[in-house]
Amino acid sequence: MRMKEYDCIVVGAGHAGAEAAFCASRMNCSVLLLTMNLESIGAMSCNPAIGGIGKGQLVKEIDALGGLMGHAADACGIQFRMLNSSKGPAVRSSRAQEDMFRYKAFIRKTLEGLKDLEIAQAEVSGVLIEKSQVSGVRTAAGERFYSKTVVITPGTFLNGLIHIGLKNFPGGRIGEKPSVELSQDLKNLGFKLSRFKTGTCPRIDSRTIDYEGLIRQDGDDPPVPFSFSTQKLHLKQVP
């Protein structure tokens, strides 16, 4: 006997997974969002910023398609700037520095408030196939969840490898294990897997910086929001 079936199962709850689950739910689909750690839903891993050159336009496109990121960026931003504002419109791009803890909480609260979306903590180990069609996923704990559609948004977790200097070790993010079984299962199904590199800059304690020789950079006044539905940003920007 099958367990409950869903219209859509989303594997991973980072930026892409949150958008996939949010939009599927708004399309009146029954959705199951699976993540290895409930506390990491919507986590800003590398850089607590939204947008930037070539990326701010993507956030606008996500918003135009009814997505979540623009709303979250506007709600949790601490500084907004239009990059390349002295140049032509073609190269301008919005960027917002975010309160990474508020951002993560905003994404999780929004997803948990959707009536057609269920969220569960589980490590997906493989995709279920029946009659040459995707029929769901299985977990490392032996559970099976069935669905018409499976969306996999693994971020850096598929056979993830962390490099620190000349050393490297397995990991999805620092302190979190990679998704090894799912990687192997996808290979067995004939998918070719590649690894993308992402870099995390060092964190500097502001109390150790001599600001005398630095130039202060403030946010734009007035700040320009990401979402087309945000009428005005009510926030105190930080330099």
JSON list of N, CA and C in Angstrom, two decimals, residues 140-217:
[
{"chain": "A", "resi": 140, "resn": "ALA", "atom": "N", "xyz": [16.99, 7.80, 3.06]},
{"chain": "A", "resi": 140, "resn": "ALA", "atom": "CA", "xyz": [18.01, 6.97, 3.70]},
{"chain": "A", "resi": 140, "resn": "ALA", "atom": "C", "xyz": [17.42, 6.14, 4.83]},
{"chain": "A", "resi": 141, "resn": "ALA", "atom": "N", "xyz": [16.30, 6.58, 5.39]},
{"chain": "A", "resi": 141, "resn": "ALA", "atom": "CA", "xyz": [15.63, 5.85, 6.48]},
{"chain": "A", "resi": 141, "resn": "ALA", "atom": "C", "xyz": [14.69, 4.77, 5.96]},
{"chain": "A", "resi": 142, "resn": "GLY", "atom": "N", "xyz": [14.58, 4.62, 4.62]},
{"chain": "A", "resi": 142, "resn": "GLY", "atom": "CA", "xyz": [13.74, 3.59, 4.05]},
{"chain": "A", "resi": 142, "resn": "GLY", "atom": "C", "xyz": [12.32, 4.03, 3.72]},
{"chain": "A", "resi": 143, "resn": "GLU", "atom": "N", "xyz": [12.02, 5.30, 3.93]},
{"chain": "A", "resi": 143, "resn": "GLU", "atom": "CA", "xyz": [10.68, 5.80, 3.60]},
{"chain": "A", "resi": 143, "resn": "GLU", "atom": "C", "xyz": [10.55, 5.96, 2.08]},
{"chain": "A", "resi": 144, "resn": "ARG", "atom": "N", "xyz": [9.30, 5.89, 1.62]},
{"chain": "A", "resi": 144, "resn": "ARG", "atom": "CA", "xyz": [9.01, 6.10, 0.20]},
{"chain": "A", "resi": 144, "resn": "ARG", "atom": "C", "xyz": [7.88, 7.11, 0.09]},
{"chain": "A", "resi": 145, "resn": "PHE", "atom": "N", "xyz": [8.13, 8.15, -0.69]},
{"chain": "A", "resi": 145, "resn": "PHE", "atom": "CA", "xyz": [7.12, 9.18, -0.94]},
{"chain": "A", "resi": 145, "resn": "PHE", "atom": "C", "xyz": [6.84, 9.22, -2.43]},
{"chain": "A", "resi": 146, "resn": "TYR", "atom": "N", "xyz": [5.56, 9.27, -2.78]},
{"chain": "A", "resi": 146, "resn": "TYR", "atom": "CA", "xyz": [5.19, 9.16, -4.19]},
{"chain": "A", "resi": 146, "resn": "TYR", "atom": "C", "xyz": [4.66, 10.49, -4.71]},
{"chain": "A", "resi": 147, "resn": "SER", "atom": "N", "xyz": [4.95, 10.73, -5.98]},
{"chain": "A", "resi": 147, "resn": "SER", "atom": "CA", "xyz": [4.57, 12.00, -6.59]},
{"chain": "A", "resi": 147, "resn": "SER", "atom": "C", "xyz": [4.61, 11.90, -8.10]},
{"chain": "A", "resi": 148, "resn": "LYS", "atom": "N", "xyz": [3.83, 12.77, -8.74]},
{"chain": "A", "resi": 148, "resn": "LYS", "atom": "CA", "xyz": [3.85, 12.85, -10.21]},
{"chain": "A", "resi": 148, "resn": "LYS", "atom": "C", "xyz": [5.11, 13.56, -10.70]},
{"chain": "A", "resi": 149, "resn": "THR", "atom": "N", "xyz": [5.66, 14.43, -9.87]},
{"chain": "A", "resi": 149, "resn": "THR", "atom": "CA", "xyz": [6.78, 15.26, -10.27]},
{"chain": "A", "resi": 149, "resn": "THR", "atom": "C", "xyz": [7.80, 15.34, -9.13]},
{"chain": "A", "resi": 150, "resn": "VAL", "atom": "N", "xyz": [9.08, 15.25, -9.45]},
{"chain": "A", "resi": 150, "resn": "VAL", "atom": "CA", "xyz": [10.15, 15.41, -8.47]},
{"chain": "A", "resi": 150, "resn": "VAL", "atom": "C", "xyz": [11.09, 16.52, -8.94]},
{"chain": "A", "resi": 151, "resn": "VAL", "atom": "N", "xyz": [11.29, 17.51, -8.09]},
{"chain": "A", "resi": 151, "resn": "VAL", "atom": "CA", "xyz": [12.21, 18.61, -8.38]},
{"chain": "A", "resi": 151, "resn": "VAL", "atom": "C", "xyz": [13.40, 18.49, -7.42]},
{"chain": "A", "resi": 152, "resn": "ILE", "atom": "N", "xyz": [14.60, 18.35, -7.97]},
{"chain": "A", "resi": 152, "resn": "ILE", "atom": "CA", "xyz": [15.80, 18.18, -7.14]},
{"chain": "A", "resi": 152, "resn": "ILE", "atom": "C", "xyz": [16.62, 19.46, -7.17]},
{"chain": "A", "resi": 153, "resn": "THR", "atom": "N", "xyz": [16.77, 20.09, -6.00]},
{"chain": "A", "resi": 153, "resn": "THR", "atom": "CA", "xyz": [17.54, 21.34, -5.90]},
{"chain": "A", "resi": 153, "resn": "THR", "atom": "C", "xyz": [18.63, 21.16, -4.84]},
{"chain": "A", "resi": 154, "resn": "PRO", "atom": "N", "xyz": [19.71, 20.46, -5.18]},
{"chain": "A", "resi": 154, "resn": "PRO", "atom": "CA", "xyz": [20.68, 20.03, -4.17]},
{"chain": "A", "resi": 154, "resn": "PRO", "atom": "C", "xyz": [21.72, 21.06, -3.78]},
{"chain": "A", "resi": 155, "resn": "GLY", "atom": "N", "xyz": [21.79, 22.19, -4.51]},
{"chain": "A", "resi": 155, "resn": "GLY", "atom": "CA", "xyz": [22.83, 23.16, -4.18]},
{"chain": "A", "resi": 155, "resn": "GLY", "atom": "C", "xyz": [24.21, 22.54, -4.28]},
{"chain": "A", "resi": 156, "resn": "THR", "atom": "N", "xyz": [25.01, 22.66, -3.22]},
{"chain": "A", "resi": 156, "resn": "THR", "atom": "CA", "xyz": [26.38, 22.14, -3.22]},
{"chain": "A", "resi": 156, "resn": "THR", "atom": "C", "xyz": [26.49, 20.76, -2.57]},
{"chain": "A", "resi": 157, "resn": "PHE", "atom": "N", "xyz": [25.35, 20.07, -2.38]},
{"chain": "A", "resi": 157, "resn": "PHE", "atom": "CA", "xyz": [25.37, 18.86, -1.57]},
{"chain": "A", "resi": 157, "resn": "PHE", "atom": "C", "xyz": [25.66, 17.58, -2.36]},
{"chain": "A", "resi": 158, "resn": "LEU", "atom": "N", "xyz": [25.40, 17.52, -3.66]},
{"chain": "A", "resi": 158, "resn": "LEU", "atom": "CA", "xyz": [25.63, 16.29, -4.42]},
{"chain": "A", "resi": 158, "resn": "LEU", "atom": "C", "xyz": [27.13, 15.98, -4.46]},
{"chain": "A", "resi": 159, "resn": "ASN", "atom": "N", "xyz": [27.54, 14.93, -3.74]},
{"chain": "A", "resi": 159, "resn": "ASN", "atom": "CA", "xyz": [28.96, 14.59, -3.63]},
{"chain": "A", "resi": 159, "resn": "ASN", "atom": "C", "xyz": [29.78, 15.82, -3.24]},
{"chain": "A", "resi": 160, "resn": "GLY", "atom": "N", "xyz": [29.22, 16.63, -2.35]},
{"chain": "A", "resi": 160, "resn": "GLY", "atom": "CA", "xyz": [29.85, 17.91, -2.00]},
{"chain": "A", "resi": 160, "resn": "GLY", "atom": "C", "xyz": [31.24, 17.74, -1.39]},
{"chain": "A", "resi": 161, "resn": "LEU", "atom": "N", "xyz": [32.10, 18.68, -1.75]},
{"chain": "A", "resi": 161, "resn": "LEU", "atom": "CA", "xyz": [33.48, 18.66, -1.27]},
{"chain": "A", "resi": 161, "resn": "LEU", "atom": "C", "xyz": [33.85, 20.06, -0.82]},
{"chain": "A", "resi": 162, "resn": "ILE", "atom": "N", "xyz": [34.35, 20.18, 0.41]},
{"chain": "A", "resi": 162, "resn": "ILE", "atom": "CA", "xyz": [34.73, 21.48, 0.95]},
{"chain": "A", "resi": 162, "resn": "ILE", "atom": "C", "xyz": [36.25, 21.62, 0.88]},
{"chain": "A", "resi": 163, "resn": "HIS", "atom": "N", "xyz": [36.71, 22.74, 0.36]},
{"chain": "A", "resi": 163, "resn": "HIS", "atom": "CA", "xyz": [38.15, 23.04, 0.28]},
{"chain": "A", "resi": 163, "resn": "HIS", "atom": "C", "xyz": [38.47, 24.18, 1.23]},
{"chain": "A", "resi": 164, "resn": "ILE", "atom": "N", "xyz": [39.44, 23.97, 2.09]},
{"chain": "A", "resi": 164, "resn": "ILE", "atom": "CA", "xyz": [39.98, 25.03, 2.95]},
{"chain": "A", "resi": 164, "resn": "ILE", "atom": "C", "xyz": [41.49, 25.01, 2.77]},
{"chain": "A", "resi": 165, "resn": "GLY", "atom": "N", "xyz": [41.99, 25.99, 2.06]},
{"chain": "A", "resi": 165, "resn": "GLY", "atom": "CA", "xyz": [43.41, 25.97, 1.72]},
{"chain": "A", "resi": 165, "resn": "GLY", "atom": "C", "xyz": [43.71, 24.79, 0.81]},
{"chain": "A", "resi": 166, "resn": "LEU", "atom": "N", "xyz": [44.70, 23.99, 1.17]},
{"chain": "A", "resi": 166, "resn": "LEU", "atom": "CA", "xyz": [45.06, 22.81, 0.38]},
{"chain": "A", "resi": 166, "resn": "LEU", "atom": "C", "xyz": [44.36, 21.55, 0.87]},
{"chain": "A", "resi": 167, "resn": "LYS", "atom": "N", "xyz": [43.54, 21.69, 1.91]},
{"chain": "A", "resi": 167, "resn": "LYS", "atom": "CA", "xyz": [42.84, 20.53, 2.46]},
{"chain": "A", "resi": 167, "resn": "LYS", "atom": "C", "xyz": [41.42, 20.47, 1.89]},
{"chain": "A", "resi": 168, "resn": "ASN", "atom": "N", "xyz": [40.88, 19.25, 1.77]},
{"chain": "A", "resi": 168, "resn": "ASN", "atom": "CA", "xyz": [39.48, 19.11, 1.37]},
{"chain": "A", "resi": 168, "resn": "ASN", "atom": "C", "xyz": [38.87, 17.92, 2.08]},
{"chain": "A", "resi": 169, "resn": "PHE", "atom": "N", "xyz": [37.56, 17.97, 2.25]},
{"chain": "A", "resi": 169, "resn": "PHE", "atom": "CA", "xyz": [36.84, 16.90, 2.94]},
{"chain": "A", "resi": 169, "resn": "PHE", "atom": "C", "xyz": [35.39, 16.95, 2.50]},
{"chain": "A", "resi": 170, "resn": "PRO", "atom": "N", "xyz": [34.65, 15.82, 2.58]},
{"chain": "A", "resi": 170, "resn": "PRO", "atom": "CA", "xyz": [33.25, 15.79, 2.15]},
{"chain": "A", "resi": 170, "resn": "PRO", "atom": "C", "xyz": [32.37, 16.70, 3.01]},
{"chain": "A", "resi": 171, "resn": "GLY", "atom": "N", "xyz": [31.43, 17.37, 2.37]},
{"chain": "A", "resi": 171, "resn": "GLY", "atom": "CA", "xyz": [30.49, 18.21, 3.11]},
{"chain": "A", "resi": 171, "resn": "GLY", "atom": "C", "xyz": [29.58, 18.96, 2.15]},
{"chain": "A", "resi": 172, "resn": "GLY", "atom": "N", "xyz": [28.33, 19.16, 2.54]},
{"chain": "A", "resi": 172, "resn": "GLY", "atom": "CA", "xyz": [27.42, 19.96, 1.72]},
{"chain": "A", "resi": 172, "resn": "GLY", "atom": "C", "xyz": [27.64, 21.43, 1.99]},
{"chain": "A", "resi": 173, "resn": "ARG", "atom": "N", "xyz": [27.61, 21.79, 3.26]},
{"chain": "A", "resi": 173, "resn": "ARG", "atom": "CA", "xyz": [28.08, 23.06, 3.77]},
{"chain": "A", "resi": 173, "resn": "ARG", "atom": "C", "xyz": [28.97, 22.73, 4.95]},
{"chain": "A", "resi": 174, "resn": "ILE", "atom": "N", "xyz": [29.67, 23.70, 5.48]},
{"chain": "A", "resi": 174, "resn": "ILE", "atom": "CA", "xyz": [30.53, 23.43, 6.62]},
{"chain": "A", "resi": 174, "resn": "ILE", "atom": "C", "xyz": [29.68, 22.90, 7.78]},
{"chain": "A", "resi": 175, "resn": "GLY", "atom": "N", "xyz": [30.06, 21.75, 8.32]},
{"chain": "A", "resi": 175, "resn": "GLY", "atom": "CA", "xyz": [29.32, 21.14, 9.42]},
{"chain": "A", "resi": 175, "resn": "GLY", "atom": "C", "xyz": [28.14, 20.30, 8.98]},
{"chain": "A", "resi": 176, "resn": "GLU", "atom": "N", "xyz": [27.90, 20.16, 7.67]},
{"chain": "A", "resi": 176, "resn": "GLU", "atom": "CA", "xyz": [26.78, 19.36, 7.17]},
{"chain": "A", "resi": 176, "resn": "GLU", "atom": "C", "xyz": [27.29, 18.34, 6.16]},
{"chain": "A", "resi": 177, "resn": "LYS", "atom": "N", "xyz": [26.74, 17.14, 6.21]},
{"chain": "A", "resi": 177, "resn": "LYS", "atom": "CA", "xyz": [27.24, 16.07, 5.35]},
{"chain": "A", "resi": 177, "resn": "LYS", "atom": "C", "xyz": [26.70, 16.21, 3.93]},
{"chain": "A", "resi": 178, "resn": "PRO", "atom": "N", "xyz": [27.45, 15.66, 2.95]},
{"chain": "A", "resi": 178, "resn": "PRO", "atom": "CA", "xyz": [26.99, 15.74, 1.56]},
{"chain": "A", "resi": 178, "resn": "PRO", "atom": "C", "xyz": [25.94, 14.68, 1.25]},
{"chain": "A", "resi": 179, "resn": "SER", "atom": "N", "xyz": [25.32, 14.81, 0.09]},
{"chain": "A", "resi": 179, "resn": "SER", "atom": "CA", "xyz": [24.33, 13.83, -0.36]},
{"chain": "A", "resi": 179, "resn": "SER", "atom": "C", "xyz": [25.03, 12.86, -1.31]},
{"chain": "A", "resi": 180, "resn": "VAL", "atom": "N", "xyz": [25.53, 11.76, -0.76]},
{"chain": "A", "resi": 180, "resn": "VAL", "atom": "CA", "xyz": [26.31, 10.82, -1.54]},
{"chain": "A", "resi": 180, "resn": "VAL", "atom": "C", "xyz": [25.43, 9.78, -2.23]},
{"chain": "A", "resi": 181, "resn": "GLU", "atom": "N", "xyz": [24.46, 9.22, -1.50]},
{"chain": "A", "resi": 181, "resn": "GLU", "atom": "CA", "xyz": [23.61, 8.17, -2.07]},
{"chain": "A", "resi": 181, "resn": "GLU", "atom": "C", "xyz": [22.77, 8.69, -3.23]},
{"chain": "A", "resi": 182, "resn": "LEU", "atom": "N", "xyz": [22.23, 9.90, -3.10]},
{"chain": "A", "resi": 182, "resn": "LEU", "atom": "CA", "xyz": [21.44, 10.47, -4.18]},
{"chain": "A", "resi": 182, "resn": "LEU", "atom": "C", "xyz": [22.31, 10.71, -5.40]},
{"chain": "A", "resi": 183, "resn": "SER", "atom": "N", "xyz": [23.53, 11.16, -5.18]},
{"chain": "A", "resi": 183, "resn": "SER", "atom": "CA", "xyz": [24.46, 11.37, -6.29]},
{"chain": "A", "resi": 183, "resn": "SER", "atom": "C", "xyz": [24.69, 10.09, -7.07]},
{"chain": "A", "resi": 184, "resn": "GLN", "atom": "N", "xyz": [24.95, 9.01, -6.35]},
{"chain": "A", "resi": 184, "resn": "GLN", "atom": "CA", "xyz": [25.20, 7.72, -7.00]},
{"chain": "A", "resi": 184, "resn": "GLN", "atom": "C", "xyz": [23.95, 7.22, -7.72]},
{"chain": "A", "resi": 185, "resn": "ASP", "atom": "N", "xyz": [22.80, 7.44, -7.11]},
{"chain": "A", "resi": 185, "resn": "ASP", "atom": "CA", "xyz": [21.55, 6.99, -7.73]},
{"chain": "A", "resi": 185, "resn": "ASP", "atom": "C", "xyz": [21.30, 7.72, -9.05]},
{"chain": "A", "resi": 186, "resn": "LEU", "atom": "N", "xyz": [21.55, 9.00, -9.08]},
{"chain": "A", "resi": 186, "resn": "LEU", "atom": "CA", "xyz": [21.38, 9.77, -10.31]},
{"chain": "A", "resi": 186, "resn": "LEU", "atom": "C", "xyz": [22.36, 9.31, -11.39]},
{"chain": "A", "resi": 187, "resn": "LYS", "atom": "N", "xyz": [23.58, 8.98, -10.97]},
{"chain": "A", "resi": 187, "resn": "LYS", "atom": "CA", "xyz": [24.56, 8.43, -11.93]},
{"chain": "A", "resi": 187, "resn": "LYS", "atom": "C", "xyz": [24.07, 7.11, -12.50]},
{"chain": "A", "resi": 188, "resn": "ASN", "atom": "N", "xyz": [23.53, 6.27, -11.62]},
{"chain": "A", "resi": 188, "resn": "ASN", "atom": "CA", "xyz": [23.03, 4.97, -12.07]},
{"chain": "A", "resi": 188, "resn": "ASN", "atom": "C", "xyz": [21.86, 5.11, -13.05]},
{"chain": "A", "resi": 189, "resn": "LEU", "atom": "N", "xyz": [21.12, 6.22, -12.93]},
{"chain": "A", "resi": 189, "resn": "LEU", "atom": "CA", "xyz": [20.01, 6.47, -13.83]},
{"chain": "A", "resi": 189, "resn": "LEU", "atom": "C", "xyz": [20.46, 7.07, -15.16]},
{"chain": "A", "resi": 190, "resn": "GLY", "atom": "N", "xyz": [21.76, 7.35, -15.27]},
{"chain": "A", "resi": 190, "resn": "GLY", "atom": "CA", "xyz": [22.29, 7.85, -16.53]},
{"chain": "A", "resi": 190, "resn": "GLY", "atom": "C", "xyz": [22.58, 9.33, -16.57]},
{"chain": "A", "resi": 191, "resn": "PHE", "atom": "N", "xyz": [22.39, 10.03, -15.46]},
{"chain": "A", "resi": 191, "resn": "PHE", "atom": "CA", "xyz": [22.69, 11.46, -15.44]},
{"chain": "A", "resi": 191, "resn": "PHE", "atom": "C", "xyz": [24.19, 11.70, -15.31]},
{"chain": "A", "resi": 192, "resn": "LYS", "atom": "N", "xyz": [24.68, 12.72, -15.99]},
{"chain": "A", "resi": 192, "resn": "LYS", "atom": "CA", "xyz": [26.07, 13.12, -15.86]},
{"chain": "A", "resi": 192, "resn": "LYS", "atom": "C", "xyz": [26.14, 14.24, -14.82]},
{"chain": "A", "resi": 193, "resn": "LEU", "atom": "N", "xyz": [26.92, 14.04, -13.78]},
{"chain": "A", "resi": 193, "resn": "LEU", "atom": "CA", "xyz": [27.01, 15.02, -12.70]},
{"chain": "A", "resi": 193, "resn": "LEU", "atom": "C", "xyz": [28.30, 15.83, -12.82]},
{"chain": "A", "resi": 194, "resn": "SER", "atom": "N", "xyz": [28.18, 17.12, -12.63]},
{"chain": "A", "resi": 194, "resn": "SER", "atom": "CA", "xyz": [29.34, 18.01, -12.60]},
{"chain": "A", "resi": 194, "resn": "SER", "atom": "C", "xyz": [29.34, 18.76, -11.28]},
{"chain": "A", "resi": 195, "resn": "ARG", "atom": "N", "xyz": [30.51, 19.23, -10.89]},
{"chain": "A", "resi": 195, "resn": "ARG", "atom": "CA", "xyz": [30.60, 19.97, -9.63]},
{"chain": "A", "resi": 195, "resn": "ARG", "atom": "C", "xyz": [30.90, 21.43, -9.94]},
{"chain": "A", "resi": 196, "resn": "PHE", "atom": "N", "xyz": [30.09, 22.33, -9.37]},
{"chain": "A", "resi": 196, "resn": "PHE", "atom": "CA", "xyz": [30.33, 23.75, -9.51]},
{"chain": "A", "resi": 196, "resn": "PHE", "atom": "C", "xyz": [31.05, 24.26, -8.26]},
{"chain": "A", "resi": 197, "resn": "LYS", "atom": "N", "xyz": [31.90, 25.24, -8.44]},
{"chain": "A", "resi": 197, "resn": "LYS", "atom": "CA", "xyz": [32.63, 25.80, -7.31]},
{"chain": "A", "resi": 197, "resn": "LYS", "atom": "C", "xyz": [31.94, 27.07, -6.80]},
{"chain": "A", "resi": 198, "resn": "THR", "atom": "N", "xyz": [31.79, 27.15, -5.52]},
{"chain": "A", "resi": 198, "resn": "THR", "atom": "CA", "xyz": [31.33, 28.39, -4.90]},
{"chain": "A", "resi": 198, "resn": "THR", "atom": "C", "xyz": [32.32, 28.76, -3.81]},
{"chain": "A", "resi": 199, "resn": "GLY", "atom": "N", "xyz": [32.54, 30.03, -3.62]},
{"chain": "A", "resi": 199, "resn": "GLY", "atom": "CA", "xyz": [33.54, 30.46, -2.63]},
{"chain": "A", "resi": 199, "resn": "GLY", "atom": "C", "xyz": [32.90, 31.27, -1.53]},
{"chain": "A", "resi": 200, "resn": "THR", "atom": "N", "xyz": [33.37, 31.09, -0.32]},
{"chain": "A", "resi": 200, "resn": "THR", "atom": "CA", "xyz": [32.90, 31.85, 0.84]},
{"chain": "A", "resi": 200, "resn": "THR", "atom": "C", "xyz": [34.04, 32.74, 1.32]},
{"chain": "A", "resi": 201, "resn": "CYS", "atom": "N", "xyz": [33.79, 34.04, 1.34]},
{"chain": "A", "resi": 201, "resn": "CYS", "atom": "CA", "xyz": [34.84, 34.96, 1.76]},
{"chain": "A", "resi": 201, "resn": "CYS", "atom": "C", "xyz": [35.04, 34.89, 3.28]},
{"chain": "A", "resi": 202, "resn": "PRO", "atom": "N", "xyz": [36.23, 35.27, 3.76]},
{"chain": "A", "resi": 202, "resn": "PRO", "atom": "CA", "xyz": [36.47, 35.27, 5.21]},
{"chain": "A", "resi": 202, "resn": "PRO", "atom": "C", "xyz": [35.54, 36.25, 5.91]},
{"chain": "A", "resi": 203, "resn": "ARG", "atom": "N", "xyz": [35.14, 35.92, 7.11]},
{"chain": "A", "resi": 203, "resn": "ARG", "atom": "CA", "xyz": [34.35, 36.83, 7.94]},
{"chain": "A", "resi": 203, "resn": "ARG", "atom": "C", "xyz": [35.32, 37.63, 8.81]},
{"chain": "A", "resi": 204, "resn": "ILE", "atom": "N", "xyz": [35.12, 38.95, 8.85]},
{"chain": "A", "resi": 204, "resn": "ILE", "atom": "CA", "xyz": [36.00, 39.81, 9.62]},
{"chain": "A", "resi": 204, "resn": "ILE", "atom": "C", "xyz": [35.22, 40.43, 10.77]},
{"chain": "A", "resi": 205, "resn": "ASP", "atom": "N", "xyz": [35.76, 40.33, 11.96]},
{"chain": "A", "resi": 205, "resn": "ASP", "atom": "CA", "xyz": [35.13, 40.92, 13.15]},
{"chain": "A", "resi": 205, "resn": "ASP", "atom": "C", "xyz": [35.27, 42.44, 13.05]},
{"chain": "A", "resi": 206, "resn": "SER", "atom": "N", "xyz": [34.13, 43.15, 13.02]},
{"chain": "A", "resi": 206, "resn": "SER", "atom": "CA", "xyz": [34.18, 44.60, 12.84]},
{"chain": "A", "resi": 206, "resn": "SER", "atom": "C", "xyz": [34.93, 45.31, 13.96]},
{"chain": "A", "resi": 207, "resn": "ARG", "atom": "N", "xyz": [35.02, 44.66, 15.11]},
{"chain": "A", "resi": 207, "resn": "ARG", "atom": "CA", "xyz": [35.72, 45.29, 16.23]},
{"chain": "A", "resi": 207, "resn": "ARG", "atom": "C", "xyz": [37.23, 45.30, 16.03]},
{"chain": "A", "resi": 208, "resn": "THR", "atom": "N", "xyz": [37.71, 44.56, 15.03]},
{"chain": "A", "resi": 208, "resn": "THR", "atom": "CA", "xyz": [39.16, 44.48, 14.79]},
{"chain": "A", "resi": 208, "resn": "THR", "atom": "C", "xyz": [39.59, 45.34, 13.60]},
{"chain": "A", "resi": 209, "resn": "ILE", "atom": "N", "xyz": [38.67, 46.13, 13.02]},
{"chain": "A", "resi": 209, "resn": "ILE", "atom": "CA", "xyz": [38.98, 46.92, 11.83]},
{"chain": "A", "resi": 209, "resn": "ILE", "atom": "C", "xyz": [39.26, 48.37, 12.20]},
{"chain": "A", "resi": 210, "resn": "ASP", "atom": "N", "xyz": [40.32, 48.92, 11.62]},
{"chain": "A", "resi": 210, "resn": "ASP", "atom": "CA", "xyz": [40.62, 50.35, 11.76]},
{"chain": "A", "resi": 210, "resn": "ASP", "atom": "C", "xyz": [39.92, 51.07, 10.61]},
{"chain": "A", "resi": 211, "resn": "TYR", "atom": "N", "xyz": [38.83, 51.77, 10.92]},
{"chain": "A", "resi": 211, "resn": "TYR", "atom": "CA", "xyz": [38.01, 52.40, 9.89]},
{"chain": "A", "resi": 211, "resn": "TYR", "atom": "C", "xyz": [38.56, 53.75, 9.41]},
{"chain": "A", "resi": 212, "resn": "GLU", "atom": "N", "xyz": [39.63, 54.25, 10.05]},
{"chain": "A", "resi": 212, "resn": "GLU", "atom": "CA", "xyz": [40.12, 55.58, 9.72]},
{"chain": "A", "resi": 212, "resn": "GLU", "atom": "C", "xyz": [40.54, 55.71, 8.26]},
{"chain": "A", "resi": 213, "resn": "GLY", "atom": "N", "xyz": [41.11, 54.67, 7.71]},
{"chain": "A", "resi": 213, "resn": "GLY", "atom": "CA", "xyz": [41.59, 54.76, 6.33]},
{"chain": "A", "resi": 213, "resn": "GLY", "atom": "C", "xyz": [40.61, 54.25, 5.30]},
{"chain": "A", "resi": 214, "resn": "LEU", "atom": "N", "xyz": [39.36, 54.00, 5.71]},
{"chain": "A", "resi": 214, "resn": "LEU", "atom": "CA", "xyz": [38.36, 53.43, 4.80]},
{"chain": "A", "resi": 214, "resn": "LEU", "atom": "C", "xyz": [37.31, 54.46, 4.42]},
{"chain": "A", "resi": 215, "resn": "ILE", "atom": "N", "xyz": [36.66, 54.23, 3.28]},
{"chain": "A", "resi": 215, "resn": "ILE", "atom": "CA", "xyz": [35.62, 55.12, 2.80]},
{"chain": "A", "resi": 215, "resn": "ILE", "atom": "C", "xyz": [34.26, 54.54, 3.17]},
{"chain": "A", "resi": 216, "resn": "ARG", "atom": "N", "xyz": [33.44, 55.33, 3.82]},
{"chain": "A", "resi": 216, "resn": "ARG", "atom": "CA", "xyz": [32.11, 54.89, 4.23]},
{"chain": "A", "resi": 216, "resn": "ARG", "atom": "C", "xyz": [31.20, 54.74, 3.00]},
{"chain": "A", "resi": 217, "resn": "GLN", "atom": "N", "xyz": [30.46, 53.67, 2.95]},
{"chain": "A", "resi": 217, "resn": "GLN", "atom": "CA", "xyz": [29.52, 53.44, 1.85]},
{"chain": "A", "resi": 217, "resn": "GLN", "atom": "C", "xyz": [28.13, 53.22, 2.43]}
]
